[in-house]
Amino acid sequence: MRAALAASTAVIAAACSSSNKGGGGQAQPAAPVASVKLEPGNGAENVNPTAAVSATVSNGRIDQLALTNANGKQVTGAFDAARSKFTVNEPLGYGATYTWSGTAIGTDNKPVAIDGKFTTISPKSTAPATINIGDGQEVGIAAPIMLQFKGHVENKAAVEKALVVTATPVTEGSWAWLQDENGGSRVHWRPREYWQPGTTVHVGAKLYGLDMGGGLFGDSDLTSDFRIGRAQIVKAAAPTHRVQVVRDGQTVFDFACSYGEGNQDRNVTRSGIHVVTEKYEDFMMSNPPFYTNVRERWAVRISNNGEFIHANPESLSAQGNTNVTNGCINLSPSDAQAYFPTALYGDPVEVTGTRIQLSAADGDIYDWTIDWETWKGLSALQGEPKNQISATPLPPQPVGGR
């Protein structure tokens, strides 16, 4: 009997052992069903700081989540309605490492860790840019929009694609890349014809994170919202020794004046459409060897070569009959004072009747001296890029300040 019982026990033990091998014991826990996708992927490098950044959970929802920089500061973002996706809604920094941390809960109620990191690009250099017209400013009908970069832009087409001008009413215009100045590239936008008075304008420049070529990246975005004021044009026909101020089609001033003497190139008032850029009640002018630090009143700058419309009592006897100045348009003190408050940044000053044309040699705003088809050809998006005016400008020759 004992032998039989022992044999029976051995069979049962063997049967139990066989059952375990067949999977009849305790089941292994199922893997969590939630899955996490990070964009950019974990370990990504040289990520553009404006690239789309998100964390998406399939078969579940995000319970808690943070994206932080190396200093522990959280990046802002937003969840979708189902909390299945978190999207970053602010630009990131250059040359920074960002780390994900958080938890997702699957439809099986099991947690899944959200973790990972990526690094943004470290540019060789960044280029700040400035815009000439500020928010809320009212400008004249010849005002160009000017972006000046602190660095040379190689990838002009990419930059131009990031620029937008929205005008109400719709206004035909074009960007044009002019020769580098002030340490970097510059691009101007001007309408085909003078702006319509009352036009509202929005300028947007999405430059941050933009690869400008040669290792140069955009430093920050720019915007400006401004308005075109009344239509005021200064008509300046040098042979007449007079100047008219025409506002909204009506002549409001007709002044005796004196233009450049013209005995030397530097004393020729340039012909062409000038643009008012700044004005001073008092201004110290110098034009060696003729004079240095002479105080002038009611000075309105119309070109960066030293041309102003301003008061000059010393030329009073010549005003209205003889051109004797070093290139400026001289008025009597009372006439200059009357004109001064009406002058607005961007007003056109149309000079005619002299032997030298306004050009690139005369400073920053010579936009209206370029015919429309040539101007459009200076856009990087109009066929083959043309970054300079085809004609070689004369060497800079300062025009007087009186």
Coordinates of C-alpha atoms in Angstrom, one line a residue:
M1 CA 0.0 0.0 0.0
R2 CA 2.7 2.5 0.8
A3 CA 4.5 1.8 -2.5
A4 CA 1.3 2.5 -4.4
L5 CA 0.6 5.7 -2.6
A6 CA 4.1 6.9 -3.3
A7 CA 3.7 6.2 -7.0
S8 CA 0.3 8.1 -7.0
T9 CA 1.9 11.2 -5.4
A10 CA 4.7 11.2 -8.0
V11 CA 2.2 11.2 -10.8
I12 CA 0.3 14.2 -9.4
A13 CA 3.5 16.1 -8.9
A14 CA 4.5 15.4 -12.5
A15 CA 1.1 16.5 -13.7
C16 CA 1.4 19.8 -11.8
S17 CA 4.8 20.4 -13.3
S18 CA 3.5 19.8 -16.8
S19 CA 0.6 22.2 -16.2
N20 CA 2.9 25.1 -15.3
K21 CA 4.9 24.7 -18.5
G22 CA 1.7 24.9 -20.4
G23 CA 0.8 28.4 -19.0
G24 CA -1.9 27.2 -16.7
G25 CA -0.4 29.2 -13.7
Q26 CA -0.6 33.0 -12.9
A27 CA -0.8 35.2 -16.1
Q28 CA 1.9 37.9 -16.9
P29 CA 0.7 41.5 -16.6
A30 CA -0.3 43.1 -19.9
A31 CA 1.9 46.0 -21.2
P32 CA 0.3 49.5 -21.0
V33 CA -1.6 50.4 -24.1
A34 CA -0.8 54.2 -24.2
S35 CA 2.0 55.3 -26.5
V36 CA 3.8 58.6 -26.6
K37 CA 5.2 60.4 -29.6
L38 CA 7.5 63.4 -29.2
E39 CA 8.1 66.0 -31.9
P40 CA 11.0 66.5 -32.4
G41 CA 12.1 63.1 -31.4
N42 CA 14.1 62.2 -28.3
G43 CA 17.7 63.2 -28.6
A44 CA 17.2 65.4 -31.6
E45 CA 19.9 68.1 -32.2
N46 CA 20.1 71.4 -34.2
V47 CA 16.3 71.9 -33.9
N48 CA 15.1 75.3 -35.2
P49 CA 13.7 77.3 -32.2
T50 CA 10.5 78.0 -34.2
A51 CA 9.9 74.4 -35.2
A52 CA 6.7 72.7 -34.2
V53 CA 7.2 71.1 -30.7
S54 CA 4.6 68.7 -29.3
A55 CA 3.9 65.6 -27.3
T56 CA 1.0 63.3 -28.5
V57 CA -0.5 60.3 -26.6
S58 CA -2.3 57.5 -28.5
N59 CA -4.8 55.2 -26.6
G60 CA -4.8 57.5 -23.6
R61 CA -4.5 61.0 -22.3
I62 CA -1.8 63.2 -20.7
D63 CA -2.1 63.4 -17.0
Q64 CA 0.7 65.8 -16.3
L65 CA 3.5 67.3 -18.5
A66 CA 6.2 69.9 -18.5
L67 CA 8.9 71.0 -21.0
T68 CA 11.7 72.8 -19.3
N69 CA 14.9 74.5 -20.2
A70 CA 18.3 73.9 -18.5
N71 CA 17.3 76.5 -15.8
G72 CA 14.1 74.7 -15.0
K73 CA 11.8 77.3 -16.6
Q74 CA 8.7 75.7 -18.1
V75 CA 7.8 76.4 -21.7
T76 CA 4.2 77.5 -22.3
G77 CA 1.8 75.4 -24.4
A78 CA -1.7 74.2 -24.7
F79 CA -3.6 70.9 -24.5
D80 CA -6.2 69.8 -27.0
A81 CA -9.8 69.1 -25.8
A82 CA -9.0 65.4 -25.2
R83 CA -5.7 66.1 -23.4
S84 CA -4.1 63.7 -25.9
K85 CA -1.8 66.4 -27.3
F86 CA 0.3 69.2 -25.9
T87 CA 1.6 71.8 -28.3
V88 CA 4.3 74.5 -27.4
N89 CA 3.1 78.0 -28.3
E90 CA 6.2 80.1 -27.8
P91 CA 9.5 80.3 -29.6
L92 CA 12.4 78.5 -28.0
G93 CA 15.9 79.8 -27.4
Y94 CA 19.0 79.3 -29.5
G95 CA 21.6 76.8 -28.3
A96 CA 19.4 75.4 -25.5
T97 CA 18.5 71.9 -24.3
Y98 CA 14.8 71.2 -23.4
T99 CA 13.6 68.2 -21.3
W100 CA 10.2 66.6 -21.3
S101 CA 8.8 65.1 -18.0
G102 CA 5.3 63.8 -17.2
T103 CA 2.9 61.0 -17.2
A104 CA 0.2 59.7 -19.6
I105 CA -2.7 57.4 -18.5
G106 CA -3.8 54.8 -21.0
T107 CA -7.3 53.6 -21.7
D108 CA -6.3 50.7 -19.5
N109 CA -5.7 53.2 -16.6
K110 CA -2.1 52.3 -16.6
P111 CA 0.6 55.1 -16.4
V112 CA 3.3 55.6 -19.0
A113 CA 6.2 58.0 -18.4
I114 CA 6.8 60.9 -20.8
D115 CA 10.4 61.8 -21.0
G116 CA 13.0 62.9 -23.5
K117 CA 15.1 65.8 -24.5
F118 CA 16.3 67.8 -27.6
T119 CA 18.7 70.7 -28.3
T120 CA 18.2 73.7 -30.5
I121 CA 20.6 75.1 -33.1
S122 CA 23.5 77.3 -32.0
P123 CA 23.9 79.9 -34.8
K124 CA 27.3 81.3 -35.8
S125 CA 25.7 84.7 -35.3
T126 CA 22.3 86.4 -35.2
A127 CA 21.4 89.6 -37.0
P128 CA 19.1 92.2 -35.4
A129 CA 17.0 94.2 -37.8
T130 CA 15.3 97.6 -37.5
I131 CA 12.3 99.1 -39.2
N132 CA 12.1 102.8 -40.1
I133 CA 8.4 103.4 -39.3
G134 CA 7.1 102.9 -35.8
D135 CA 3.7 101.7 -34.5
G136 CA 1.1 104.4 -34.7
Q137 CA 3.2 106.8 -36.8
E138 CA 1.7 108.9 -39.5
V139 CA 3.9 109.4 -42.6
G140 CA 3.9 111.1 -45.9
I141 CA 2.9 109.6 -49.2
A142 CA 6.4 108.8 -50.4
A143 CA 7.6 107.0 -47.3
P144 CA 9.3 103.6 -48.1
I145 CA 9.3 100.8 -45.6
M146 CA 13.0 100.1 -44.8
L147 CA 14.5 97.1 -43.0
Q148 CA 18.1 97.4 -42.0
F149 CA 20.0 94.3 -41.0
K150 CA 23.1 94.2 -38.7
G151 CA 24.9 91.7 -40.9
H152 CA 25.1 90.6 -44.5
V153 CA 22.1 88.6 -45.7
E154 CA 23.1 85.9 -48.2
N155 CA 19.7 84.1 -48.4
K156 CA 17.7 87.1 -49.5
A157 CA 14.9 85.1 -51.1
A158 CA 14.2 83.3 -47.8
V159 CA 14.2 86.6 -45.9
E160 CA 11.9 88.2 -48.4
K161 CA 9.4 85.3 -48.2
A162 CA 9.2 86.1 -44.4
L163 CA 8.2 89.7 -45.0
V164 CA 4.6 90.8 -45.5
V165 CA 3.0 94.2 -46.2
T166 CA -0.8 94.5 -45.9
A167 CA -2.3 97.8 -46.9
T168 CA -5.9 99.0 -46.8
P169 CA -6.8 99.9 -49.5
V170 CA -4.8 97.4 -51.4
T171 CA -1.6 99.0 -52.8
E172 CA 0.7 97.6 -55.5
G173 CA 4.3 97.6 -54.3
S174 CA 7.5 95.6 -54.2
W175 CA 10.5 94.8 -52.0
A176 CA 14.0 95.7 -53.4
W177 CA 17.4 94.9 -52.0
L178 CA 19.7 97.8 -52.1
Q179 CA 23.5 97.9 -51.6
D180 CA 24.6 97.1 -48.0
E181 CA 24.8 100.0 -45.7
N182 CA 25.4 100.7 -42.0
G183 CA 27.1 97.4 -41.5
G184 CA 24.6 95.1 -43.2
S185 CA 22.0 94.3 -45.8
R186 CA 18.9 96.4 -46.3
V187 CA 15.6 95.9 -48.1
H188 CA 13.0 98.5 -49.0
W189 CA 9.4 98.3 -49.9
R190 CA 7.7 101.1 -51.8
P191 CA 4.4 101.4 -53.7
R192 CA 4.4 101.7 -57.4
E193 CA 3.0 105.2 -57.1
Y194 CA 2.7 107.5 -54.1
W195 CA 0.6 106.1 -51.2
Q196 CA -3.1 107.0 -51.2
P197 CA -3.7 109.4 -48.2
G198 CA -5.4 107.6 -45.3
T199 CA -4.0 104.1 -46.2
T200 CA -3.4 101.9 -43.2
V201 CA -0.4 99.6 -43.4
H202 CA 0.8 96.5 -41.4
V203 CA 4.3 95.2 -41.8
G204 CA 5.2 91.8 -40.5
A205 CA 8.7 90.3 -40.5
K206 CA 9.0 86.7 -39.2
L207 CA 12.8 86.7 -38.8
Y208 CA 13.5 84.9 -35.6
G209 CA 14.9 81.4 -36.3
L210 CA 15.3 82.2 -40.0
D211 CA 18.4 80.9 -41.7
M212 CA 19.8 84.0 -43.6
G213 CA 22.7 82.1 -45.0
G214 CA 26.4 82.1 -44.1
G215 CA 25.7 81.0 -40.5
L216 CA 23.6 84.1 -39.9
F217 CA 20.1 83.7 -38.3
G218 CA 17.3 86.1 -37.5
D219 CA 17.5 87.7 -34.1
S220 CA 13.8 88.6 -33.6
D221 CA 10.5 89.2 -35.3
L222 CA 9.4 92.8 -36.3
T223 CA 6.0 94.3 -36.8
S224 CA 4.7 97.8 -37.4
D225 CA 1.3 99.4 -38.0
F226 CA 1.1 102.9 -39.3
R227 CA -1.0 105.3 -41.4
I228 CA -0.4 107.4 -44.4
G229 CA -1.3 111.1 -43.8
R230 CA -2.3 113.9 -46.1
A231 CA -0.8 114.3 -49.5
Q232 CA 1.8 117.0 -49.3
I233 CA 4.4 117.5 -52.1
V234 CA 7.1 120.1 -52.2
K235 CA 7.6 121.2 -55.9
A236 CA 11.2 122.5 -56.2
A237 CA 12.1 123.8 -59.7
A238 CA 15.6 125.2 -59.3
P239 CA 15.6 127.5 -62.4
T240 CA 12.6 129.4 -60.9
H241 CA 14.3 130.3 -57.6
R242 CA 11.0 129.4 -56.0
V243 CA 9.5 126.5 -54.1
Q244 CA 5.8 125.5 -53.8
V245 CA 4.2 123.3 -51.1
V246 CA 1.1 121.5 -52.5
R247 CA -1.2 119.8 -50.0
D248 CA -4.1 117.6 -51.3
G249 CA -3.8 119.3 -54.7
Q250 CA -3.9 122.9 -53.4
T251 CA -0.8 125.2 -53.2
V252 CA -0.5 126.3 -49.6
F253 CA 2.9 128.0 -49.8
D254 CA 4.8 129.6 -52.7
F255 CA 8.2 130.8 -51.4
A256 CA 11.1 132.6 -52.9
C257 CA 14.2 130.5 -52.3
S258 CA 17.8 129.8 -53.4
Y259 CA 19.1 126.5 -54.6
G260 CA 22.7 125.1 -55.0
E261 CA 25.1 127.4 -56.9
G262 CA 26.2 124.5 -59.0
N263 CA 29.8 125.7 -59.6
Q264 CA 31.1 122.4 -58.1
D265 CA 29.3 119.0 -58.0
R266 CA 29.1 119.2 -54.3
N267 CA 27.2 122.5 -54.6
V268 CA 24.5 121.1 -56.9
T269 CA 21.0 120.5 -55.5
R270 CA 20.2 117.0 -56.8
S271 CA 17.3 116.5 -59.1
G272 CA 14.9 113.8 -58.4
I273 CA 12.3 112.8 -55.7
H274 CA 13.8 113.3 -52.3
V275 CA 12.1 112.2 -49.1
V276 CA 11.7 114.1 -45.8
T277 CA 13.4 112.1 -43.1
E278 CA 13.9 114.4 -40.1
K279 CA 13.6 118.0 -38.9
Y280 CA 15.2 120.2 -36.3
E281 CA 14.3 123.6 -35.0
D282 CA 18.0 124.2 -34.5
F283 CA 20.8 122.3 -36.3
M284 CA 24.5 122.7 -36.4
M285 CA 25.7 122.4 -39.9
S286 CA 29.2 121.9 -41.3
N287 CA 30.5 121.7 -44.8
P288 CA 34.3 122.1 -44.8
P289 CA 36.1 124.0 -46.1
F290 CA 33.2 126.5 -46.5
Y291 CA 32.0 126.5 -42.9
T292 CA 31.9 124.5 -39.7
N293 CA 29.3 124.3 -36.9
V294 CA 27.0 127.0 -38.1
R295 CA 23.7 127.2 -36.3
E296 CA 20.7 127.0 -38.7
R297 CA 17.0 127.2 -37.9
W298 CA 13.9 125.3 -39.1
A299 CA 16.0 122.6 -40.9
V300 CA 14.1 119.8 -42.7
R301 CA 16.4 117.1 -44.0
I302 CA 15.5 115.8 -47.5
S303 CA 18.5 113.6 -48.2
N304 CA 21.4 112.0 -46.4
N305 CA 23.9 113.9 -48.4
G306 CA 23.4 117.1 -46.5
E307 CA 20.5 118.6 -48.4
F308 CA 18.0 120.5 -46.2
I309 CA 15.2 123.0 -46.6
H310 CA 16.1 125.6 -44.0
A311 CA 16.2 129.2 -43.0
N312 CA 19.3 131.2 -44.0
P313 CA 19.1 134.9 -43.5
E314 CA 22.6 135.3 -45.1
S315 CA 21.2 134.3 -48.5
L316 CA 18.1 136.4 -48.2
S317 CA 19.1 138.9 -51.0
A318 CA 19.5 136.0 -53.4
Q319 CA 16.3 134.2 -52.6
G320 CA 13.9 134.5 -55.5
N321 CA 16.5 135.6 -58.0
T322 CA 19.9 133.7 -57.7
N323 CA 21.0 130.2 -56.7
V324 CA 24.0 130.6 -54.3
T325 CA 23.8 127.8 -51.8
N326 CA 26.0 124.8 -51.2
G327 CA 23.2 122.5 -52.2
C328 CA 20.4 123.2 -49.7
I329 CA 17.1 125.0 -50.4
N330 CA 17.4 128.3 -48.5
L331 CA 14.3 130.1 -47.3
S332 CA 13.7 133.3 -45.3
P333 CA 13.4 132.7 -41.5
S334 CA 9.6 133.4 -41.6
D335 CA 9.0 131.2 -44.6
A336 CA 11.1 128.3 -43.1
Q337 CA 9.2 128.6 -39.8
A338 CA 5.9 128.5 -41.6
Y339 CA 6.8 125.4 -43.6
F340 CA 8.6 123.6 -40.8
P341 CA 5.5 122.3 -38.8
T342 CA 3.8 121.0 -41.9
A343 CA 6.7 118.7 -42.9
L344 CA 6.1 115.0 -42.2
Y345 CA 8.5 112.1 -42.5
G346 CA 8.0 110.6 -45.9
D347 CA 6.8 113.7 -47.7
P348 CA 8.2 113.8 -51.3
V349 CA 10.3 116.8 -52.4
E350 CA 10.4 116.9 -56.2
V351 CA 13.5 118.7 -57.3
T352 CA 13.9 119.5 -61.0
G353 CA 16.2 121.5 -63.3
T354 CA 19.7 120.8 -62.0
R355 CA 22.5 118.9 -63.8
I356 CA 23.0 116.0 -61.3
Q357 CA 20.4 113.4 -60.5
L358 CA 19.8 112.1 -57.0
S359 CA 21.4 108.6 -56.7
A360 CA 22.8 105.9 -54.4
A361 CA 25.8 108.1 -53.9
D362 CA 23.5 110.6 -52.0
G363 CA 22.4 108.4 -49.1
D364 CA 19.8 106.0 -47.9
I365 CA 16.5 107.0 -49.7
Y366 CA 16.8 107.3 -53.4
D367 CA 14.0 104.8 -54.0
W368 CA 11.9 107.1 -56.2
T369 CA 14.7 107.7 -58.6
I370 CA 14.5 104.1 -59.8
D371 CA 11.9 103.2 -62.4
W372 CA 9.3 100.7 -61.5
E373 CA 10.4 97.8 -63.7
T374 CA 14.0 98.1 -62.4
W375 CA 12.8 98.4 -58.8
K376 CA 10.8 95.1 -59.1
G377 CA 13.9 93.5 -60.6
L378 CA 15.8 94.2 -57.3
S379 CA 13.4 91.8 -55.5
A380 CA 15.1 88.4 -54.7
L381 CA 11.8 86.8 -55.7
Q382 CA 11.7 88.2 -59.2
G383 CA 13.8 85.8 -61.3
E384 CA 17.5 86.0 -60.8
P385 CA 18.3 88.0 -57.7
K386 CA 19.8 91.4 -58.3
N387 CA 21.1 92.9 -55.1
Q388 CA 22.5 96.2 -56.4
I389 CA 21.5 98.8 -58.9
S390 CA 23.0 97.9 -62.3
A391 CA 24.6 101.3 -62.7
T392 CA 27.7 101.9 -60.6
P393 CA 27.1 104.8 -58.3
L394 CA 29.5 107.7 -58.2
P395 CA 31.8 107.9 -55.2
P396 CA 30.0 109.7 -52.3
Q397 CA 30.3 113.5 -52.7
P398 CA 28.9 115.4 -49.8
V399 CA 26.5 118.2 -50.7
G400 CA 26.6 121.2 -48.5
G401 CA 24.4 121.9 -45.5
R402 CA 23.5 125.4 -46.5

